[in-house]
Amino acid sequence: MLKAVIYDFDGTLTPSVLPEFKIVEAGGLEGGVANPKFFEEAHELAKTHNIDLLDSVARLILKFAKKSGLSLTDKNLALGADKRQYNPGVEDFLKRLREKRTKNYLLSSGLKAYLSCLEIAPLFTEIFATTLNYDE
């Protein structure tokens, strides 16, 4: 009997590797992280500052969040989570396993605030992901 399954999220349960952060669009980048300019700027930032690409992506998200005029909160960073697309069959698969008393765990380098607002979040026993502290 299968007791638990651990999943990655972006690019595993979803077709794209980055969340649809609506706060990036609110910060002036049409199409948000799906806009090719986002990754062009992320690669340039990584190269210029000799940092990891994921670090540069995080910095860009924060940059656009500040430009949006929205306060930097979990709630605002989670904007768009309720519209997230999943790979075909993901929701049914998670439901079926849960019905069989198999625990589903989500392990991601993504933002817990975002992942907790997903339509499928209640299907996970627990979500392990990045949390942020504000104003420290």
PDB file of C-alpha atoms in Angstrom:
ATOM      1  CA  MET A   1       0.000   0.000   0.000  1.00  0.00           C
ATOM      2  CA  LEU A   2       1.312   3.423  -0.985  1.00  0.00           C
ATOM      3  CA  LYS A   3       1.496   5.630   2.128  1.00  0.00           C
ATOM      4  CA  ALA A   4       2.801   8.940   0.778  1.00  0.00           C
ATOM      5  CA  VAL A   5       3.889  10.693  -2.398  1.00  0.00           C
ATOM      6  CA  ILE A   6       6.118  13.780  -2.539  1.00  0.00           C
ATOM      7  CA  TYR A   7       5.794  16.156  -5.487  1.00  0.00           C
ATOM      8  CA  ASP A   8       7.692  19.063  -6.929  1.00  0.00           C
ATOM      9  CA  PHE A   9       5.363  21.708  -8.336  1.00  0.00           C
ATOM     10  CA  ASP A  10       6.485  24.046 -11.114  1.00  0.00           C
ATOM     11  CA  GLY A  11       7.205  22.092 -14.276  1.00  0.00           C
ATOM     12  CA  THR A  12       6.148  18.811 -12.649  1.00  0.00           C
ATOM     13  CA  LEU A  13       2.484  19.245 -11.748  1.00  0.00           C
ATOM     14  CA  THR A  14       2.252  22.255 -14.069  1.00  0.00           C
ATOM     15  CA  PRO A  15       3.226  22.784 -17.705  1.00  0.00           C
ATOM     16  CA  SER A  16       5.339  25.870 -16.937  1.00  0.00           C
ATOM     17  CA  VAL A  17       8.340  26.223 -14.638  1.00  0.00           C
ATOM     18  CA  LEU A  18       7.362  29.590 -13.115  1.00  0.00           C
ATOM     19  CA  PRO A  19       4.219  30.686 -11.294  1.00  0.00           C
ATOM     20  CA  GLU A  20       1.922  33.255 -12.817  1.00  0.00           C
ATOM     21  CA  PHE A  21       2.803  36.107 -10.475  1.00  0.00           C
ATOM     22  CA  LYS A  22       0.146  38.732 -11.230  1.00  0.00           C
ATOM     23  CA  ILE A  23       2.139  41.203  -9.149  1.00  0.00           C
ATOM     24  CA  VAL A  24       4.782  41.215 -11.941  1.00  0.00           C
ATOM     25  CA  GLU A  25       2.128  42.272 -14.455  1.00  0.00           C
ATOM     26  CA  ALA A  26       0.877  44.892 -11.995  1.00  0.00           C
ATOM     27  CA  GLY A  27       4.491  46.146 -11.884  1.00  0.00           C
ATOM     28  CA  GLY A  28       4.390  46.924 -15.592  1.00  0.00           C
ATOM     29  CA  LEU A  29       5.553  43.804 -17.425  1.00  0.00           C
ATOM     30  CA  GLU A  30       2.771  42.713 -19.754  1.00  0.00           C
ATOM     31  CA  GLY A  31       2.410  38.941 -19.620  1.00  0.00           C
ATOM     32  CA  GLY A  32       4.390  38.756 -16.374  1.00  0.00           C
ATOM     33  CA  VAL A  33       6.968  35.979 -16.103  1.00  0.00           C
ATOM     34  CA  ALA A  34       5.680  34.482 -19.384  1.00  0.00           C
ATOM     35  CA  ASN A  35       7.016  37.541 -21.227  1.00  0.00           C
ATOM     36  CA  PRO A  36      10.368  36.627 -22.860  1.00  0.00           C
ATOM     37  CA  LYS A  37      11.754  39.956 -21.626  1.00  0.00           C
ATOM     38  CA  PHE A  38      11.460  38.652 -18.057  1.00  0.00           C
ATOM     39  CA  PHE A  39      13.960  35.847 -18.636  1.00  0.00           C
ATOM     40  CA  GLU A  40      16.192  38.039 -20.783  1.00  0.00           C
ATOM     41  CA  GLU A  41      16.462  40.463 -17.881  1.00  0.00           C
ATOM     42  CA  ALA A  42      16.893  37.584 -15.394  1.00  0.00           C
ATOM     43  CA  HIS A  43      19.800  36.121 -17.390  1.00  0.00           C
ATOM     44  CA  GLU A  44      21.417  39.546 -17.749  1.00  0.00           C
ATOM     45  CA  LEU A  45      21.042  40.216 -14.011  1.00  0.00           C
ATOM     46  CA  ALA A  46      22.563  36.822 -13.176  1.00  0.00           C
ATOM     47  CA  LYS A  47      25.503  37.426 -15.500  1.00  0.00           C
ATOM     48  CA  THR A  48      26.117  41.024 -14.389  1.00  0.00           C
ATOM     49  CA  HIS A  49      26.005  40.245 -10.674  1.00  0.00           C
ATOM     50  CA  ASN A  50      27.442  36.727 -10.927  1.00  0.00           C
ATOM     51  CA  ILE A  51      24.434  35.201  -9.158  1.00  0.00           C
ATOM     52  CA  ASP A  52      22.326  32.092  -9.640  1.00  0.00           C
ATOM     53  CA  LEU A  53      19.459  32.378 -12.147  1.00  0.00           C
ATOM     54  CA  LEU A  54      16.874  31.550  -9.455  1.00  0.00           C
ATOM     55  CA  ASP A  55      18.255  34.355  -7.315  1.00  0.00           C
ATOM     56  CA  SER A  56      17.977  36.795 -10.215  1.00  0.00           C
ATOM     57  CA  VAL A  57      14.384  35.647 -10.879  1.00  0.00           C
ATOM     58  CA  ALA A  58      13.513  36.294  -7.217  1.00  0.00           C
ATOM     59  CA  ARG A  59      15.123  39.739  -7.390  1.00  0.00           C
ATOM     60  CA  LEU A  60      13.145  40.606 -10.520  1.00  0.00           C
ATOM     61  CA  ILE A  61       9.879  39.498  -8.962  1.00  0.00           C
ATOM     62  CA  LEU A  62      10.626  41.747  -5.986  1.00  0.00           C
ATOM     63  CA  LYS A  63      11.548  44.604  -8.331  1.00  0.00           C
ATOM     64  CA  PHE A  64       8.239  44.384 -10.171  1.00  0.00           C
ATOM     65  CA  ALA A  65       6.359  43.915  -6.909  1.00  0.00           C
ATOM     66  CA  LYS A  66       7.788  47.229  -5.672  1.00  0.00           C
ATOM     67  CA  LYS A  67       6.945  48.934  -8.979  1.00  0.00           C
ATOM     68  CA  SER A  68       3.350  47.683  -8.752  1.00  0.00           C
ATOM     69  CA  GLY A  69       2.626  49.891  -5.757  1.00  0.00           C
ATOM     70  CA  LEU A  70       1.114  46.901  -3.974  1.00  0.00           C
ATOM     71  CA  SER A  71       2.475  46.195  -0.533  1.00  0.00           C
ATOM     72  CA  LEU A  72       4.877  43.286  -0.317  1.00  0.00           C
ATOM     73  CA  THR A  73       2.741  40.672   1.431  1.00  0.00           C
ATOM     74  CA  ASP A  74       2.035  36.977   1.105  1.00  0.00           C
ATOM     75  CA  LYS A  75      -1.442  37.821  -0.179  1.00  0.00           C
ATOM     76  CA  ASN A  76      -0.146  40.035  -2.995  1.00  0.00           C
ATOM     77  CA  LEU A  77       2.595  37.599  -3.989  1.00  0.00           C
ATOM     78  CA  ALA A  78      -0.082  34.893  -4.210  1.00  0.00           C
ATOM     79  CA  LEU A  79      -2.144  36.860  -6.749  1.00  0.00           C
ATOM     80  CA  GLY A  80      -2.736  34.557  -9.719  1.00  0.00           C
ATOM     81  CA  ALA A  81      -2.400  31.287  -7.793  1.00  0.00           C
ATOM     82  CA  ASP A  82      -6.126  30.647  -8.130  1.00  0.00           C
ATOM     83  CA  LYS A  83      -5.789  30.725 -11.932  1.00  0.00           C
ATOM     84  CA  ARG A  84      -2.888  28.265 -12.144  1.00  0.00           C
ATOM     85  CA  GLN A  85      -2.986  25.593 -14.863  1.00  0.00           C
ATOM     86  CA  TYR A  86      -2.039  21.992 -14.065  1.00  0.00           C
ATOM     87  CA  ASN A  87      -0.923  19.150 -16.261  1.00  0.00           C
ATOM     88  CA  PRO A  88      -3.826  16.986 -17.446  1.00  0.00           C
ATOM     89  CA  GLY A  89      -5.106  14.596 -14.779  1.00  0.00           C
ATOM     90  CA  VAL A  90      -3.187  16.101 -11.844  1.00  0.00           C
ATOM     91  CA  GLU A  91      -6.221  17.070  -9.783  1.00  0.00           C
ATOM     92  CA  ASP A  92      -7.987  13.722 -10.333  1.00  0.00           C
ATOM     93  CA  PHE A  93      -4.785  11.835  -9.527  1.00  0.00           C
ATOM     94  CA  LEU A  94      -4.303  13.699  -6.237  1.00  0.00           C
ATOM     95  CA  LYS A  95      -7.952  13.161  -5.300  1.00  0.00           C
ATOM     96  CA  ARG A  96      -7.777   9.432  -6.075  1.00  0.00           C
ATOM     97  CA  LEU A  97      -4.672   8.952  -3.947  1.00  0.00           C
ATOM     98  CA  ARG A  98      -6.201  10.916  -1.094  1.00  0.00           C
ATOM     99  CA  GLU A  99      -9.340   8.766  -1.252  1.00  0.00           C
ATOM    100  CA  LYS A 100      -7.068   5.736  -0.818  1.00  0.00           C
ATOM    101  CA  ARG A 101      -5.591   7.415   2.280  1.00  0.00           C
ATOM    102  CA  THR A 102      -2.282   8.118   0.570  1.00  0.00           C
ATOM    103  CA  LYS A 103      -0.737  11.348   1.846  1.00  0.00           C
ATOM    104  CA  ASN A 104       0.305  13.903  -0.764  1.00  0.00           C
ATOM    105  CA  TYR A 105       3.158  16.253   0.140  1.00  0.00           C
ATOM    106  CA  LEU A 106       4.352  19.212  -1.892  1.00  0.00           C
ATOM    107  CA  LEU A 107       8.063  20.076  -1.708  1.00  0.00           C
ATOM    108  CA  SER A 108       9.013  23.179  -3.675  1.00  0.00           C
ATOM    109  CA  SER A 109      11.489  26.020  -3.810  1.00  0.00           C
ATOM    110  CA  GLY A 110       8.486  28.188  -4.690  1.00  0.00           C
ATOM    111  CA  LEU A 111       6.634  30.479  -2.301  1.00  0.00           C
ATOM    112  CA  LYS A 112       4.496  28.750   0.297  1.00  0.00           C
ATOM    113  CA  ALA A 113       2.122  31.734   0.332  1.00  0.00           C
ATOM    114  CA  TYR A 114       1.471  31.214  -3.388  1.00  0.00           C
ATOM    115  CA  LEU A 115       1.266  27.421  -3.240  1.00  0.00           C
ATOM    116  CA  SER A 116      -1.145  27.526  -0.292  1.00  0.00           C
ATOM    117  CA  CYS A 117      -3.623  29.508  -2.426  1.00  0.00           C
ATOM    118  CA  LEU A 118      -3.775  26.946  -5.225  1.00  0.00           C
ATOM    119  CA  GLU A 119      -7.069  25.261  -5.999  1.00  0.00           C
ATOM    120  CA  ILE A 120      -5.384  21.905  -5.310  1.00  0.00           C
ATOM    121  CA  ALA A 121      -3.703  23.000  -2.048  1.00  0.00           C
ATOM    122  CA  PRO A 122      -6.283  21.217   0.149  1.00  0.00           C
ATOM    123  CA  LEU A 123      -5.306  17.918  -1.509  1.00  0.00           C
ATOM    124  CA  PHE A 124      -1.860  18.063   0.106  1.00  0.00           C
ATOM    125  CA  THR A 125      -1.252  16.867   3.647  1.00  0.00           C
ATOM    126  CA  GLU A 126       1.428  19.530   3.940  1.00  0.00           C
ATOM    127  CA  ILE A 127       3.244  22.027   1.736  1.00  0.00           C
ATOM    128  CA  PHE A 128       6.965  22.543   2.309  1.00  0.00           C
ATOM    129  CA  ALA A 129       8.193  25.649   0.482  1.00  0.00           C
ATOM    130  CA  THR A 130       9.921  28.996   0.834  1.00  0.00           C
ATOM    131  CA  THR A 131       8.513  31.443   3.352  1.00  0.00           C
ATOM    132  CA  LEU A 132       9.343  35.130   3.521  1.00  0.00           C
ATOM    133  CA  ASN A 133       9.780  37.524   6.422  1.00  0.00           C
ATOM    134  CA  TYR A 134       8.826  41.125   5.695  1.00  0.00           C
ATOM    135  CA  ASP A 135      10.247  44.342   7.132  1.00  0.00           C
ATOM    136  CA  GLU A 136      13.110  42.695   8.993  1.00  0.00           C
TER     137      GLU A 136
END
